Amino acid sequence: MAQQAVERHNAKTEKSDLVEKLVHVNRVAKTVKGGRTMSFAAIVVVGDQKGRVGYGSGKASEVPEAITKATNEAKKNMVRIPLREGRTLHHDIAGRFGAGKVYLRSAPAGTGVIAGGPMRAIFEVLGVQDVVAKSVGSNNPYNMIKATFNALLGINSPRMVAAKRGKKVGDIVSRRENTANAKNAVEEA
């Protein structure tokens, strides 16, 4: 019995490591026969700052209830994103959702998070410390978040590429260095 209580407590504390960020709250109105009914829609991103992140939206008649619903949905929809050195992306990538387009670029150490609005919230809860991001098109927070997730889900780590090709990680990473050395040798000749 005590073992089950400990496991339950550990499961709760494991979830408490998550960082939640409220991205946007919107007041929405529904017109009905007697007039308008007001409610609130919220978007929340949740992450562990170690490569896991999720987003969710919730709608309720009061703001705290909407935030709670969005947070619960975000925790259910968490995905793991591979990070290079635990601080930046492995490669540059573009994402799209509807009219919203985002461009994400990996950056050298010390650059910081150069991104605006909803993208900044995602990178902060994801644990990315160095990234340059640009949003083009729609500035609707729903579209920006979905476009950013579309891009993040397309990121491949060298390990994933090696597994797809049936090679070792060293072969793929060293090939990049070998091509750079070959270019330098050609330039010197």
CSV table of N, CA and C in Angstrom, one decimal, residues 34-179:
chain,number,residue,atom,x,y,z
A,34,GLY,N,-31.1,35.3,-26.4
A,34,GLY,CA,-31.2,36.3,-25.3
A,34,GLY,C,-30.2,37.4,-25.4
A,35,GLY,N,-29.2,37.3,-26.3
A,35,GLY,CA,-28.1,38.3,-26.3
A,35,GLY,C,-26.8,37.6,-26.6
A,36,ARG,N,-25.8,38.0,-25.9
A,36,ARG,CA,-24.4,37.4,-26.2
A,36,ARG,C,-24.0,36.7,-24.9
A,37,THR,N,-23.3,35.5,-25.1
A,37,THR,CA,-22.7,34.9,-24.0
A,37,THR,C,-21.2,35.0,-24.2
A,38,MET,N,-20.5,35.5,-23.1
A,38,MET,CA,-19.1,35.7,-23.2
A,38,MET,C,-18.3,34.5,-22.6
A,39,SER,N,-17.2,34.2,-23.3
A,39,SER,CA,-16.4,33.1,-22.7
A,39,SER,C,-14.9,33.5,-23.1
A,40,PHE,N,-14.0,32.7,-22.5
A,40,PHE,CA,-12.6,33.0,-22.7
A,40,PHE,C,-11.8,31.8,-23.3
A,41,ALA,N,-11.0,32.1,-24.2
A,41,ALA,CA,-10.1,31.0,-24.8
A,41,ALA,C,-8.7,31.3,-24.5
A,42,ALA,N,-8.0,30.3,-24.1
A,42,ALA,CA,-6.6,30.4,-23.7
A,42,ALA,C,-5.7,29.5,-24.4
A,43,ILE,N,-4.4,29.9,-24.7
A,43,ILE,CA,-3.4,29.0,-25.3
A,43,ILE,C,-2.3,28.9,-24.3
A,44,VAL,N,-1.8,27.7,-24.0
A,44,VAL,CA,-0.7,27.5,-23.0
A,44,VAL,C,0.3,26.6,-23.7
A,45,VAL,N,1.6,26.8,-23.4
A,45,VAL,CA,2.6,25.9,-23.8
A,45,VAL,C,3.3,25.4,-22.5
A,46,VAL,N,3.6,24.1,-22.5
A,46,VAL,CA,4.2,23.4,-21.4
A,46,VAL,C,5.4,22.7,-21.8
A,47,GLY,N,6.5,22.7,-21.0
A,47,GLY,CA,7.7,22.0,-21.3
A,47,GLY,C,8.5,21.7,-20.1
A,48,ASP,N,9.5,20.8,-20.2
A,48,ASP,CA,10.4,20.5,-19.1
A,48,ASP,C,11.7,21.1,-19.2
A,49,GLN,N,12.0,21.9,-20.2
A,49,GLN,CA,13.2,22.6,-20.5
A,49,GLN,C,14.4,21.7,-20.7
A,50,LYS,N,14.0,20.5,-21.2
A,50,LYS,CA,15.0,19.4,-21.5
A,50,LYS,C,14.7,18.8,-22.8
A,51,GLY,N,13.8,19.4,-23.6
A,51,GLY,CA,13.6,18.8,-24.9
A,51,GLY,C,12.1,18.3,-25.1
A,52,ARG,N,11.3,18.4,-24.1
A,52,ARG,CA,9.9,18.0,-24.3
A,52,ARG,C,9.0,19.3,-24.2
A,53,VAL,N,8.0,19.3,-25.1
A,53,VAL,CA,7.2,20.5,-25.2
A,53,VAL,C,5.8,20.1,-25.7
A,54,GLY,N,4.8,20.8,-25.3
A,54,GLY,CA,3.4,20.6,-25.8
A,54,GLY,C,2.6,21.9,-25.7
A,55,TYR,N,1.5,21.9,-26.5
A,55,TYR,CA,0.7,23.1,-26.5
A,55,TYR,C,-0.8,22.7,-26.4
A,56,GLY,N,-1.6,23.5,-25.8
A,56,GLY,CA,-3.0,23.2,-25.7
A,56,GLY,C,-3.9,24.5,-25.7
A,57,SER,N,-5.1,24.3,-26.0
A,57,SER,CA,-6.0,25.5,-26.0
A,57,SER,C,-7.3,25.0,-25.2
A,58,GLY,N,-7.8,26.0,-24.4
A,58,GLY,CA,-9.0,25.7,-23.6
A,58,GLY,C,-10.0,26.8,-23.7
A,59,LYS,N,-11.2,26.5,-23.5
A,59,LYS,CA,-12.3,27.6,-23.5
A,59,LYS,C,-13.2,27.3,-22.4
A,60,ALA,N,-13.5,28.4,-21.6
A,60,ALA,CA,-14.4,28.3,-20.5
A,60,ALA,C,-15.0,29.7,-20.2
A,61,SER,N,-16.0,29.7,-19.3
A,61,SER,CA,-16.7,31.0,-19.0
A,61,SER,C,-15.8,31.9,-18.1
A,62,GLU,N,-14.8,31.3,-17.5
A,62,GLU,CA,-13.9,32.1,-16.6
A,62,GLU,C,-12.4,31.8,-17.1
A,63,VAL,N,-11.6,32.8,-16.9
A,63,VAL,CA,-10.2,32.7,-17.4
A,63,VAL,C,-9.4,31.6,-16.7
A,64,PRO,N,-9.4,31.5,-15.4
A,64,PRO,CA,-8.6,30.4,-14.8
A,64,PRO,C,-9.1,29.0,-15.2
A,65,GLU,N,-10.4,28.8,-15.4
A,65,GLU,CA,-10.8,27.5,-15.9
A,65,GLU,C,-10.3,27.2,-17.3
A,66,ALA,N,-10.3,28.3,-18.2
A,66,ALA,CA,-9.8,28.1,-19.6
A,66,ALA,C,-8.3,27.8,-19.5
A,67,ILE,N,-7.5,28.4,-18.6
A,67,ILE,CA,-6.1,28.2,-18.5
A,67,ILE,C,-5.9,26.7,-18.0
A,68,THR,N,-6.7,26.3,-17.1
A,68,THR,CA,-6.5,24.9,-16.6
A,68,THR,C,-6.8,23.9,-17.7
A,69,LYS,N,-7.8,24.1,-18.4
A,69,LYS,CA,-8.2,23.2,-19.6
A,69,LYS,C,-7.0,23.2,-20.6
A,70,ALA,N,-6.5,24.4,-20.9
A,70,ALA,CA,-5.4,24.4,-21.9
A,70,ALA,C,-4.2,23.7,-21.4
A,71,THR,N,-3.9,23.9,-20.1
A,71,THR,CA,-2.7,23.3,-19.5
A,71,THR,C,-2.8,21.7,-19.5
A,72,ASN,N,-4.0,21.2,-19.2
A,72,ASN,CA,-4.2,19.8,-19.2
A,72,ASN,C,-4.0,19.2,-20.6
A,73,GLU,N,-4.6,19.9,-21.6
A,73,GLU,CA,-4.4,19.5,-23.0
A,73,GLU,C,-2.9,19.5,-23.5
A,74,ALA,N,-2.2,20.6,-23.0
A,74,ALA,CA,-0.8,20.7,-23.4
A,74,ALA,C,0.0,19.6,-22.8
A,75,LYS,N,-0.3,19.2,-21.6
A,75,LYS,CA,0.4,18.1,-21.0
A,75,LYS,C,0.2,16.8,-21.7
A,76,LYS,N,-1.0,16.6,-22.2
A,76,LYS,CA,-1.3,15.4,-23.0
A,76,LYS,C,-0.6,15.3,-24.3
A,77,ASN,N,-0.4,16.5,-24.9
A,77,ASN,CA,0.1,16.6,-26.3
A,77,ASN,C,1.6,16.8,-26.3
A,78,MET,N,2.4,16.4,-25.3
A,78,MET,CA,3.8,16.7,-25.3
A,78,MET,C,4.6,15.8,-26.2
A,79,VAL,N,5.6,16.4,-26.9
A,79,VAL,CA,6.4,15.7,-27.8
A,79,VAL,C,7.9,16.0,-27.5
A,80,ARG,N,8.8,15.0,-27.8
A,80,ARG,CA,10.2,15.2,-27.6
A,80,ARG,C,10.9,15.8,-28.9
A,81,ILE,N,11.7,16.8,-28.7
A,81,ILE,CA,12.4,17.5,-29.8
A,81,ILE,C,13.9,17.3,-29.6
A,82,PRO,N,14.6,16.7,-30.5
A,82,PRO,CA,16.1,16.6,-30.4
A,82,PRO,C,16.8,17.9,-30.4
A,83,LEU,N,17.6,18.2,-29.4
A,83,LEU,CA,18.4,19.4,-29.3
A,83,LEU,C,19.9,19.1,-29.5
A,84,ARG,N,20.6,20.0,-30.1
A,84,ARG,CA,22.1,19.9,-30.2
A,84,ARG,C,22.7,20.5,-29.0
A,85,GLU,N,23.5,19.7,-28.2
A,85,GLU,CA,24.2,20.1,-27.0
A,85,GLU,C,23.2,20.7,-26.0
A,86,GLY,N,21.9,20.3,-26.1
A,86,GLY,CA,20.9,20.7,-25.2
A,86,GLY,C,20.6,22.2,-25.2
A,87,ARG,N,21.1,22.9,-26.2
A,87,ARG,CA,20.9,24.4,-26.2
A,87,ARG,C,20.4,25.0,-27.5
A,88,THR,N,20.5,24.2,-28.6
A,88,THR,CA,20.0,24.8,-29.9
A,88,THR,C,19.5,23.7,-30.8
A,89,LEU,N,19.0,24.1,-32.0
A,89,LEU,CA,18.5,23.1,-32.9
A,89,LEU,C,19.6,22.4,-33.7
A,90,HIS,N,19.4,21.3,-34.3
A,90,HIS,CA,20.4,20.6,-35.1
A,90,HIS,C,20.6,21.2,-36.5
A,91,HIS,N,19.6,21.8,-37.0
A,91,HIS,CA,19.7,22.4,-38.4
A,91,HIS,C,18.6,23.4,-38.6
A,92,ASP,N,18.8,24.2,-39.6
A,92,ASP,CA,17.7,25.2,-39.9
A,92,ASP,C,16.5,24.5,-40.6
A,93,ILE,N,15.3,25.1,-40.3
A,93,ILE,CA,14.1,24.5,-40.8
A,93,ILE,C,13.0,25.5,-40.9
A,94,ALA,N,12.1,25.3,-41.8
A,94,ALA,CA,10.9,26.1,-42.0
A,94,ALA,C,9.7,25.3,-41.6
A,95,GLY,N,8.7,26.0,-41.1
A,95,GLY,CA,7.4,25.3,-40.7
A,95,GLY,C,6.3,26.2,-41.2
A,96,ARG,N,5.1,25.5,-41.4
A,96,ARG,CA,4.0,26.2,-42.0
A,96,ARG,C,2.7,25.7,-41.4
A,97,PHE,N,1.8,26.6,-41.1
A,97,PHE,CA,0.4,26.1,-40.8
A,97,PHE,C,-0.5,27.3,-41.3
A,98,GLY,N,-1.4,26.9,-42.2
A,98,GLY,CA,-2.3,28.0,-42.8
A,98,GLY,C,-1.5,29.0,-43.4
A,99,ALA,N,-1.7,30.3,-43.1
A,99,ALA,CA,-1.0,31.4,-43.7
A,99,ALA,C,0.2,31.7,-42.8
A,100,GLY,N,0.4,31.1,-41.7
A,100,GLY,CA,1.6,31.3,-40.8
A,100,GLY,C,2.8,30.5,-41.3
A,101,LYS,N,3.9,31.2,-41.5
A,101,LYS,CA,5.2,30.5,-41.8
A,101,LYS,C,6.2,31.0,-40.8
A,102,VAL,N,7.1,30.0,-40.4
A,102,VAL,CA,8.1,30.4,-39.5
A,102,VAL,C,9.4,29.8,-40.0
A,103,TYR,N,10.5,30.5,-39.7
A,103,TYR,CA,11.9,30.0,-40.1
A,103,TYR,C,12.7,29.9,-38.8
A,104,LEU,N,13.2,28.8,-38.5
A,104,LEU,CA,14.0,28.5,-37.3
A,104,LEU,C,15.5,28.2,-37.8
A,105,ARG,N,16.4,28.9,-37.1
A,105,ARG,CA,17.8,28.7,-37.4
A,105,ARG,C,18.6,28.4,-36.2
A,106,SER,N,19.5,27.4,-36.2
A,106,SER,CA,20.3,27.1,-35.1
A,106,SER,C,21.3,28.3,-35.0
A,107,ALA,N,21.8,28.5,-33.8
A,107,ALA,CA,22.7,29.6,-33.5
A,107,ALA,C,23.9,29.2,-32.6
A,108,PRO,N,25.0,30.0,-32.7
A,108,PRO,CA,26.1,29.7,-31.9
A,108,PRO,C,25.9,30.0,-30.4
A,109,ALA,N,26.6,29.5,-29.5
A,109,ALA,CA,26.5,29.7,-28.1
A,109,ALA,C,26.6,31.2,-27.8
A,110,GLY,N,25.7,31.7,-26.9
A,110,GLY,CA,25.7,33.1,-26.5
A,110,GLY,C,24.7,34.0,-27.3
A,111,THR,N,24.1,33.4,-28.3
A,111,THR,CA,23.2,34.2,-29.2
A,111,THR,C,21.9,34.6,-28.4
A,112,GLY,N,21.4,33.6,-27.7
A,112,GLY,CA,20.1,33.8,-27.0
A,112,GLY,C,18.9,33.5,-27.8
A,113,VAL,N,17.7,33.7,-27.3
A,113,VAL,CA,16.5,33.4,-28.0
A,113,VAL,C,16.1,34.6,-28.8
A,114,ILE,N,16.2,34.7,-30.1
A,114,ILE,CA,15.8,35.8,-30.9
A,114,ILE,C,14.5,35.3,-31.6
A,115,ALA,N,13.4,35.6,-30.9
A,115,ALA,CA,12.1,35.2,-31.5
A,115,ALA,C,11.1,36.0,-30.8
A,116,GLY,N,9.9,36.1,-31.4
A,116,GLY,CA,8.9,36.9,-30.9
A,116,GLY,C,7.7,36.2,-30.4
A,117,GLY,N,7.0,36.7,-29.5
A,117,GLY,CA,5.6,36.2,-29.1
A,117,GLY,C,5.5,34.8,-28.7
A,118,PRO,N,4.6,34.1,-29.4
A,118,PRO,CA,4.4,32.7,-29.1
A,118,PRO,C,5.6,31.8,-29.3
A,119,MET,N,6.4,32.1,-30.3
A,119,MET,CA,7.6,31.3,-30.6
A,119,MET,C,8.6,31.4,-29.4
A,120,ARG,N,8.8,32.5,-28.8
A,120,ARG,CA,9.7,32.7,-27.7
A,120,ARG,C,9.2,31.8,-26.5
A,121,ALA,N,7.9,31.8,-26.3
A,121,ALA,CA,7.4,31.0,-25.2
A,121,ALA,C,7.7,29.5,-25.4
A,122,ILE,N,7.5,29.1,-26.6
A,122,ILE,CA,7.8,27.7,-26.9
A,122,ILE,C,9.3,27.3,-26.7
A,123,PHE,N,10.2,28.2,-27.2
A,123,PHE,CA,11.6,27.9,-27.0
A,123,PHE,C,12.0,28.0,-25.5
A,124,GLU,N,11.4,28.9,-24.7
A,124,GLU,CA,11.8,29.0,-23.3
A,124,GLU,C,11.4,27.7,-22.6
A,125,VAL,N,10.2,27.2,-22.8
A,125,VAL,CA,9.8,26.0,-22.1
A,125,VAL,C,10.4,24.7,-22.7
A,126,LEU,N,10.9,24.8,-24.0
A,126,LEU,CA,11.6,23.6,-24.6
A,126,LEU,C,13.0,23.5,-24.0
A,127,GLY,N,13.6,24.6,-23.6
A,127,GLY,CA,15.0,24.6,-23.1
A,127,GLY,C,16.0,25.0,-24.1
A,128,VAL,N,15.6,25.6,-25.2
A,128,VAL,CA,16.5,26.1,-26.2
A,128,VAL,C,17.0,27.4,-25.8
A,129,GLN,N,18.4,27.6,-25.8
A,129,GLN,CA,19.0,28.8,-25.3
A,129,GLN,C,19.5,29.7,-26.4
A,130,ASP,N,19.8,29.1,-27.6
A,130,ASP,CA,20.3,29.8,-28.7
A,130,ASP,C,19.5,29.5,-30.0
A,131,VAL,N,18.8,30.4,-30.5
A,131,VAL,CA,18.0,30.2,-31.7
A,131,VAL,C,17.6,31.5,-32.3
A,132,VAL,N,17.6,31.6,-33.6
A,132,VAL,CA,17.1,32.8,-34.3
A,132,VAL,C,15.8,32.3,-35.1
A,133,ALA,N,14.7,33.0,-34.9
A,133,ALA,CA,13.4,32.6,-35.5
A,133,ALA,C,12.8,33.8,-36.1
A,134,LYS,N,12.1,33.6,-37.2
A,134,LYS,CA,11.4,34.7,-37.9
A,134,LYS,C,10.0,34.1,-38.3
A,135,SER,N,9.0,35.0,-38.0
A,135,SER,CA,7.6,34.6,-38.4
A,135,SER,C,7.3,35.5,-39.6
A,136,VAL,N,6.7,34.8,-40.6
A,136,VAL,CA,6.3,35.5,-41.8
A,136,VAL,C,4.8,35.2,-42.1
A,137,GLY,N,4.0,36.2,-42.4
A,137,GLY,CA,2.6,35.9,-42.7
A,137,GLY,C,1.8,36.2,-41.5
A,138,SER,N,1.0,35.2,-41.2
A,138,SER,CA,0.0,35.4,-40.1
A,138,SER,C,0.7,35.6,-38.8
A,139,ASN,N,0.1,36.5,-38.0
A,139,ASN,CA,0.6,36.7,-36.6
A,139,ASN,C,-0.4,36.2,-35.6
A,140,ASN,N,-1.3,35.4,-36.1
A,140,ASN,CA,-2.3,34.8,-35.2
A,140,ASN,C,-1.6,33.8,-34.3
A,141,PRO,N,-1.7,33.9,-33.0
A,141,PRO,CA,-0.9,33.0,-32.1
A,141,PRO,C,-1.2,31.5,-32.3
A,142,TYR,N,-2.4,31.2,-32.7
A,142,TYR,CA,-2.7,29.7,-32.9
A,142,TYR,C,-1.9,29.2,-34.1
A,143,ASN,N,-1.9,30.0,-35.2
A,143,ASN,CA,-1.2,29.6,-36.4
A,143,ASN,C,0.3,29.6,-36.2
A,144,MET,N,0.8,30.6,-35.4
A,144,MET,CA,2.3,30.7,-35.2
A,144,MET,C,2.7,29.5,-34.4
A,145,ILE,N,2.0,29.1,-33.3
A,145,ILE,CA,2.3,27.9,-32.5
A,145,ILE,C,2.3,26.7,-33.3
A,146,LYS,N,1.3,26.5,-34.1
A,146,LYS,CA,1.2,25.3,-34.9
A,146,LYS,C,2.2,25.2,-36.0
A,147,ALA,N,2.6,26.3,-36.6
A,147,ALA,CA,3.7,26.4,-37.6
A,147,ALA,C,5.0,26.1,-36.9
A,148,THR,N,5.2,26.6,-35.7
A,148,THR,CA,6.5,26.3,-35.0
A,148,THR,C,6.6,24.8,-34.7
A,149,PHE,N,5.5,24.2,-34.2
A,149,PHE,CA,5.5,22.8,-33.9
A,149,PHE,C,5.7,22.0,-35.2
A,150,ASN,N,5.1,22.4,-36.3
A,150,ASN,CA,5.3,21.8,-37.6
A,150,ASN,C,6.8,21.7,-37.9
A,151,ALA,N,7.5,22.9,-37.7
A,151,ALA,CA,9.0,22.9,-38.0
A,151,ALA,C,9.8,22.0,-37.0
A,152,LEU,N,9.4,22.1,-35.7
A,152,LEU,CA,10.2,21.4,-34.7
A,152,LEU,C,10.0,19.9,-34.9
A,153,LEU,N,8.9,19.4,-35.3
A,153,LEU,CA,8.7,18.0,-35.5
A,153,LEU,C,9.5,17.5,-36.7
A,154,GLY,N,9.9,18.4,-37.6
A,154,GLY,CA,10.7,18.0,-38.8
A,154,GLY,C,12.2,18.0,-38.5
A,155,ILE,N,12.6,18.3,-37.3
A,155,ILE,CA,14.0,18.3,-37.0
A,155,ILE,C,14.6,16.9,-36.9
A,156,ASN,N,15.7,16.6,-37.5
A,156,ASN,CA,16.3,15.3,-37.4
A,156,ASN,C,17.7,15.4,-36.8
A,157,SER,N,18.0,14.6,-35.8
A,157,SER,CA,19.3,14.6,-35.2
A,157,SER,C,20.2,13.7,-36.0
A,158,PRO,N,21.5,13.8,-35.9
A,158,PRO,CA,22.4,12.9,-36.6
A,158,PRO,C,22.1,11.4,-36.3
A,159,ARG,N,21.7,11.1,-35.1
A,159,ARG,CA,21.4,9.7,-34.7
A,159,ARG,C,20.2,9.2,-35.5
A,160,MET,N,19.1,10.1,-35.7
A,160,MET,CA,18.0,9.7,-36.5
A,160,MET,C,18.3,9.5,-37.9
A,161,VAL,N,19.1,10.3,-38.5
A,161,VAL,CA,19.5,10.2,-39.9
A,161,VAL,C,20.4,8.9,-40.1
A,162,ALA,N,21.3,8.7,-39.1
A,162,ALA,CA,22.1,7.5,-39.2
A,162,ALA,C,21.2,6.2,-39.2
A,163,ALA,N,20.2,6.2,-38.3
A,163,ALA,CA,19.3,5.1,-38.2
A,163,ALA,C,18.5,4.8,-39.5
A,164,LYS,N,18.1,5.9,-40.1
A,164,LYS,CA,17.3,5.8,-41.4
A,164,LYS,C,18.2,5.2,-42.5
A,165,ARG,N,19.5,5.7,-42.5
A,165,ARG,CA,20.4,5.3,-43.6
A,165,ARG,C,21.1,4.0,-43.3
A,166,GLY,N,21.0,3.5,-42.1
A,166,GLY,CA,21.7,2.2,-41.7
A,166,GLY,C,23.2,2.4,-41.5
A,167,LYS,N,23.6,3.6,-41.1
A,167,LYS,CA,25.0,3.9,-40.9
A,167,LYS,C,25.3,4.2,-39.5
A,168,LYS,N,26.5,4.5,-39.1
A,168,LYS,CA,26.9,4.9,-37.8
A,168,LYS,C,26.9,6.4,-37.8
A,169,VAL,N,26.7,7.0,-36.6
A,169,VAL,CA,26.6,8.4,-36.4
A,169,VAL,C,27.9,9.1,-36.8
A,170,GLY,N,29.0,8.4,-36.5
A,170,GLY,CA,30.4,8.9,-36.9
A,170,GLY,C,30.6,9.1,-38.3
A,171,ASP,N,30.0,8.2,-39.1
A,171,ASP,CA,30.1,8.3,-40.6
A,171,ASP,C,29.4,9.5,-41.1
A,172,ILE,N,28.3,9.8,-40.6
A,172,ILE,CA,27.5,11.0,-41.1
A,172,ILE,C,28.1,12.3,-40.6
A,173,VAL,N,28.5,12.4,-39.3
A,173,VAL,CA,29.1,13.6,-38.8
A,173,VAL,C,30.5,13.8,-39.4
A,174,SER,N,31.3,12.8,-39.5
A,174,SER,CA,32.6,13.0,-40.1
A,174,SER,C,32.6,13.3,-41.6
A,175,ARG,N,31.5,12.9,-42.3
A,175,ARG,CA,31.4,13.2,-43.7
A,175,ARG,C,31.4,14.7,-43.9
A,176,ARG,N,30.6,15.4,-43.0
A,176,ARG,CA,30.5,16.8,-43.1
A,176,ARG,C,31.9,17.5,-43.0
A,177,GLU,N,32.7,17.0,-42.0
A,177,GLU,CA,34.0,17.5,-41.8
A,177,GLU,C,34.9,17.2,-43.0
A,178,ASN,N,34.8,16.0,-43.5
A,178,ASN,CA,35.6,15.6,-44.6
A,178,ASN,C,35.3,16.5,-45.9
A,179,THR,N,34.1,16.8,-46.1
A,179,THR,CA,33.7,17.6,-47.3
A,179,THR,C,34.3,19.0,-47.1
